[in-house]
Coordinates of C-alpha atoms in Angstrom, one line a residue:
X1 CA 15.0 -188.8 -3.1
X2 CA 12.9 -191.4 -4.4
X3 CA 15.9 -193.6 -5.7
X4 CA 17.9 -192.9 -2.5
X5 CA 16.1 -194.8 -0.1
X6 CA 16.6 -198.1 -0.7
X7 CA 18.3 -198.9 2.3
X8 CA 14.8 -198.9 4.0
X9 CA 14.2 -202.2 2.9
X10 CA 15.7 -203.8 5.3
X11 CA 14.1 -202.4 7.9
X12 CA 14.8 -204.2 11.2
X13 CA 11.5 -204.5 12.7
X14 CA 9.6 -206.0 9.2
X15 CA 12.8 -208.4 9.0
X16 CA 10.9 -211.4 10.3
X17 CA 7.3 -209.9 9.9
X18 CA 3.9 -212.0 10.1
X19 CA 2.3 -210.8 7.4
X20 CA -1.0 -210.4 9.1
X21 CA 0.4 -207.8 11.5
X22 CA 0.5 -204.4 12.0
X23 CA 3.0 -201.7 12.1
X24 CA 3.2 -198.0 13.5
X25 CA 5.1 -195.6 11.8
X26 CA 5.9 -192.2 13.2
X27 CA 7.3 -189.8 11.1
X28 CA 8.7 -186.5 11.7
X29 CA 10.7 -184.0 9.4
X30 CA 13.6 -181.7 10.4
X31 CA 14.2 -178.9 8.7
X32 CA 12.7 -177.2 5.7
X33 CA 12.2 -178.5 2.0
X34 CA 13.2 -176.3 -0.5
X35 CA 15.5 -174.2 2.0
X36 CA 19.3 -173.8 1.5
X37 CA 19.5 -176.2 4.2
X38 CA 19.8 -179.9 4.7
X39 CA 16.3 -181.4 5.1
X40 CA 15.7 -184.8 7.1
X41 CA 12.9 -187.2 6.7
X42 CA 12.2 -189.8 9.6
X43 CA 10.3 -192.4 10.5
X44 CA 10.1 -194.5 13.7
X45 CA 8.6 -198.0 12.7
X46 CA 6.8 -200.1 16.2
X47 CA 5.8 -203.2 15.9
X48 CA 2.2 -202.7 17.3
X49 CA 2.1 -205.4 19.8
X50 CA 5.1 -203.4 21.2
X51 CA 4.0 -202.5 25.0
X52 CA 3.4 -198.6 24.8
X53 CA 3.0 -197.9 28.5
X54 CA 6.6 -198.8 28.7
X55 CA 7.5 -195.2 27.9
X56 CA 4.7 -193.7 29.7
X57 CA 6.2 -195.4 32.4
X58 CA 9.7 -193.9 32.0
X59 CA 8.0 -190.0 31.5
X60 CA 6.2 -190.9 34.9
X61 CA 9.3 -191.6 36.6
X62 CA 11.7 -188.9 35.3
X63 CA 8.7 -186.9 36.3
X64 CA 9.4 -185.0 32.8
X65 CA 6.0 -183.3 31.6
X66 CA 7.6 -181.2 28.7
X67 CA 7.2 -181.9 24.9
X68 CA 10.2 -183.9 24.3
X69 CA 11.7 -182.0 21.4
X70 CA 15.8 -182.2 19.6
X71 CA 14.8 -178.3 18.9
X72 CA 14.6 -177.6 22.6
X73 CA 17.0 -176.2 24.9
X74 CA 15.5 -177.5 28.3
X75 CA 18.6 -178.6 29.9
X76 CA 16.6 -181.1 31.7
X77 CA 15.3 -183.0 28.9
X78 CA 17.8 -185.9 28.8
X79 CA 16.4 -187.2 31.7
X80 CA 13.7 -188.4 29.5
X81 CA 16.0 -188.9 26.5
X82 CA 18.6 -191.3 27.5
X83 CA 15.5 -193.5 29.2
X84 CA 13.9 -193.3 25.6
X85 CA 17.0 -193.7 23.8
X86 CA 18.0 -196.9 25.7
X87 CA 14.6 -198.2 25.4
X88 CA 14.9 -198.2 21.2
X89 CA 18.6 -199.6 21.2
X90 CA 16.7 -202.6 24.0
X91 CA 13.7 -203.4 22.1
X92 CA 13.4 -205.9 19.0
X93 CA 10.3 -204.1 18.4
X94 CA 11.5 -201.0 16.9
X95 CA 13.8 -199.3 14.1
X96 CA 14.4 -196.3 12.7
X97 CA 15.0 -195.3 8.9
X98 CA 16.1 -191.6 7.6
X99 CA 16.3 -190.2 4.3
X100 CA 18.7 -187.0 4.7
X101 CA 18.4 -184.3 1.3
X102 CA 21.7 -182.6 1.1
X103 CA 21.8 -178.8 1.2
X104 CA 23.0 -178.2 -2.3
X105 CA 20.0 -181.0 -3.2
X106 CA 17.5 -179.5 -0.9
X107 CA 17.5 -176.4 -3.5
X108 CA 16.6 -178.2 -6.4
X109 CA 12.9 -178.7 -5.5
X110 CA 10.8 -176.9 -8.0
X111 CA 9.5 -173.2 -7.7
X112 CA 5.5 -174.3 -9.3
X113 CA 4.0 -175.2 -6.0
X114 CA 1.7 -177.3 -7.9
X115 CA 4.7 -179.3 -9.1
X116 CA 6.6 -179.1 -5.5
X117 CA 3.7 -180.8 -4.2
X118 CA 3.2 -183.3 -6.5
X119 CA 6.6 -184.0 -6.2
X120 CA 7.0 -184.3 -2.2
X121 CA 3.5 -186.5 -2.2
X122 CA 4.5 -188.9 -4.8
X123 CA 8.2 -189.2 -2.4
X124 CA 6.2 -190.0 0.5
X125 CA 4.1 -192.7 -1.4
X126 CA 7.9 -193.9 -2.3
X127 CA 9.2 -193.8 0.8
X128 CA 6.0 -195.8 2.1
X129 CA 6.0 -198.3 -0.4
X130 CA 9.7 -199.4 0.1
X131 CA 9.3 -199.3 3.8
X132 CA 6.0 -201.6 3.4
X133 CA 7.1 -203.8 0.5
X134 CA 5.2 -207.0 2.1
X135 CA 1.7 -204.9 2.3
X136 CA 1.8 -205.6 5.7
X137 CA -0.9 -203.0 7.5
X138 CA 0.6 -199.9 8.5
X139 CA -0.9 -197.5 10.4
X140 CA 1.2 -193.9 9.7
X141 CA 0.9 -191.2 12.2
X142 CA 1.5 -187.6 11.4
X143 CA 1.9 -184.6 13.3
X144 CA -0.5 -182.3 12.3
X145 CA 1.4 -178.9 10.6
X146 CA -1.0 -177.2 8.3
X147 CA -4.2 -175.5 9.0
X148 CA -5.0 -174.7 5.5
X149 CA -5.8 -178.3 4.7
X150 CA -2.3 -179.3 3.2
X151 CA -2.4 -182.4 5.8
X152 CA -5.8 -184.1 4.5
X153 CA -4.7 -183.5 1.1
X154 CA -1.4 -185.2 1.7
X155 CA -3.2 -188.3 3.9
X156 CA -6.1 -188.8 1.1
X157 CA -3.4 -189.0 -1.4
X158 CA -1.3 -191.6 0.5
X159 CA -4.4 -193.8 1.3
X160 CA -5.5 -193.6 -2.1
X161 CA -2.4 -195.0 -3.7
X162 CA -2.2 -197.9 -1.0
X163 CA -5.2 -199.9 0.9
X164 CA -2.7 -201.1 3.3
X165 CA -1.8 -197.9 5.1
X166 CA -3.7 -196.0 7.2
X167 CA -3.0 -192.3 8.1
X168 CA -4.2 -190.2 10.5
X169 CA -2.9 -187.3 12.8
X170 CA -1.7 -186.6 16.6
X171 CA -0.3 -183.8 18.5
X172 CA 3.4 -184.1 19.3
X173 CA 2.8 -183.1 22.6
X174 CA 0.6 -186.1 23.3
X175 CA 2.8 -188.6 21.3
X176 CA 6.2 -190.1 23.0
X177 CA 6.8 -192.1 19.8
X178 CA 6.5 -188.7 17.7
X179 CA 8.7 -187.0 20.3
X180 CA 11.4 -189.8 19.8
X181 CA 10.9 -190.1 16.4
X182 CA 11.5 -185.9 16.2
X183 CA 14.6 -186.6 18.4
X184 CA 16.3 -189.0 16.1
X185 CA 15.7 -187.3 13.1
X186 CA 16.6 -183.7 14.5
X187 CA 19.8 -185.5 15.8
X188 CA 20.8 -186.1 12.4
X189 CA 19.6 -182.5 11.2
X190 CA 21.8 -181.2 13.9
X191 CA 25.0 -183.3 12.7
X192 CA 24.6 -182.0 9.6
X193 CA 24.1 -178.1 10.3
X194 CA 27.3 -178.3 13.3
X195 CA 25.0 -178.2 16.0
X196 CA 26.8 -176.2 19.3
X197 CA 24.5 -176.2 21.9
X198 CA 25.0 -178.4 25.0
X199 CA 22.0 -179.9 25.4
X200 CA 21.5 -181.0 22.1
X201 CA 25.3 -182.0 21.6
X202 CA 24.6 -184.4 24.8
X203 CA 21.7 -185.9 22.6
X204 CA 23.5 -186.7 20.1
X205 CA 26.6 -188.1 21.5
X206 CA 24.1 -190.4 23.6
X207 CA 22.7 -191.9 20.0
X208 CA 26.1 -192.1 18.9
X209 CA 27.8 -194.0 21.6
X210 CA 24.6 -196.7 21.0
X211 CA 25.5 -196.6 17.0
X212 CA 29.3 -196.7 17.7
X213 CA 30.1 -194.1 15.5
X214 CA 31.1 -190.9 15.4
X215 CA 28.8 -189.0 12.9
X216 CA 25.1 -189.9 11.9
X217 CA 25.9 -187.8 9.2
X218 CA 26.5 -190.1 6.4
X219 CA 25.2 -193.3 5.2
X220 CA 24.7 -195.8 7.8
X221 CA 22.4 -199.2 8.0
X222 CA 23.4 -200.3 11.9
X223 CA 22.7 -203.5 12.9
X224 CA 20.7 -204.4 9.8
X225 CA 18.2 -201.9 9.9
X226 CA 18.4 -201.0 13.3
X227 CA 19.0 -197.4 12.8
X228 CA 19.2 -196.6 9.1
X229 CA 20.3 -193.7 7.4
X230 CA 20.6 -192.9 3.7
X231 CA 22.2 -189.3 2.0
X232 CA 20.2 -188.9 -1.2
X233 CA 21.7 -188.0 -4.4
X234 CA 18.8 -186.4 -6.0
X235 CA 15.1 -184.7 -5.1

């Protein structure tokens, strides 16, 4: 994975970046490393003077209280997706970059689960340091998964190997950029598993009339950076 992501350099939102600012990155995974299944990394990059109350706005007006999740099968939940959707395709203040691990790749990580780690920590220091290759100050955000202290290990580790990012932790449920950032990336898990259901399919098709294709499943760098996505090669 680590030679695969390249693509994430040109990143729309750093394109034209001040140096002395500050980014958000939300970053959300869709489905499992190590499975015999695809697995998707994503991250959902904010400029941080972007207005954030614009989406609390649009959850206050659709009136939708629910975690907005791609896994979900609340039929109502595109009244808050298309707003959202619309919102990142409008704004010169976000982008989106993916890293998709093939199936038949996925497999290859390695049984040791001393050496699995190692491996998916040093990836994420990759993936960090190509997406901040001007050491601008990033602030990561995480949604909190492990309860056996997996998480701290994996944000000490990041922090240590760069002063300029800072990582900490929210709840999805209390995150819209998390919850956009899981539906992008779980759009792309879906495309690649032959997702069936409806209400995901409608998701989907709504990010793929904004990209003007007709599968997210495959390389793609829209609108320089815009919406990136890269099929790795290798772990």
């Amino acid at each position: 994975m680590i030679g695969s992501i390249s693509l994430l350099l040109s990143n729309h939102a750093l394109a034209k970046v001040n140096i002395g600012r500050t980014f958000d990155v939300y970053i959300d995974e869709s489905g499992n490393k190590g499975s015999k299944g695809p697995f998707v990394i994503g991250a959902l990059v904010l400029d941080s003077s972007y207005e954030y109350h614009r989406l609390s706005k649009m959850r206050e007006e659709t009136k939708f209280r629910q975690v907005l999740r791609y896994n979900s099968s609340n039929r109502y939940k595109k009244l808050l997706s298309v707003p959202f959707i619309k919102e990142f395709f409008r704004s010169e203040k976000m982008s989106f970059s993916s890293v998709v691990i093939p199936a038949a790749i996925n497999t290859q990580w390695p049984s040791n689960k001393t050496r699995n780690t190692s491996l998916y920590h040093h990836n994420y220091i990759e993936f960090i340091k190509l997406i901040n290759k001007k050491s601008i100050r990033m602030n990561i955000i995480l949604e909190k998964r492990s309860t056996t202290g997996e998480d701290m290990f994996l944000k000490s580790f990041i922090e240590e190997n760069n002063s300029q990012v800072h990582v900490r932790f929210a709840k999805e449920k209390e995150s819209d950029c998390l919850q956009l950032s899981d539906i992008f990336t779980g759009s792309i898990y879906g495309e690649l598993t032959g997702v069936k259901d409806k209400v995901k399919l409608e998701i989907v098709n709504d990010i793929r009339k904004h990209l003007n294709v007709s599968t997210m499943a495959k390389n793609m760098n829209f609108n320089n950076g815009k919406f990136s996505v890269r099929v790795a090669n290798h772990i």
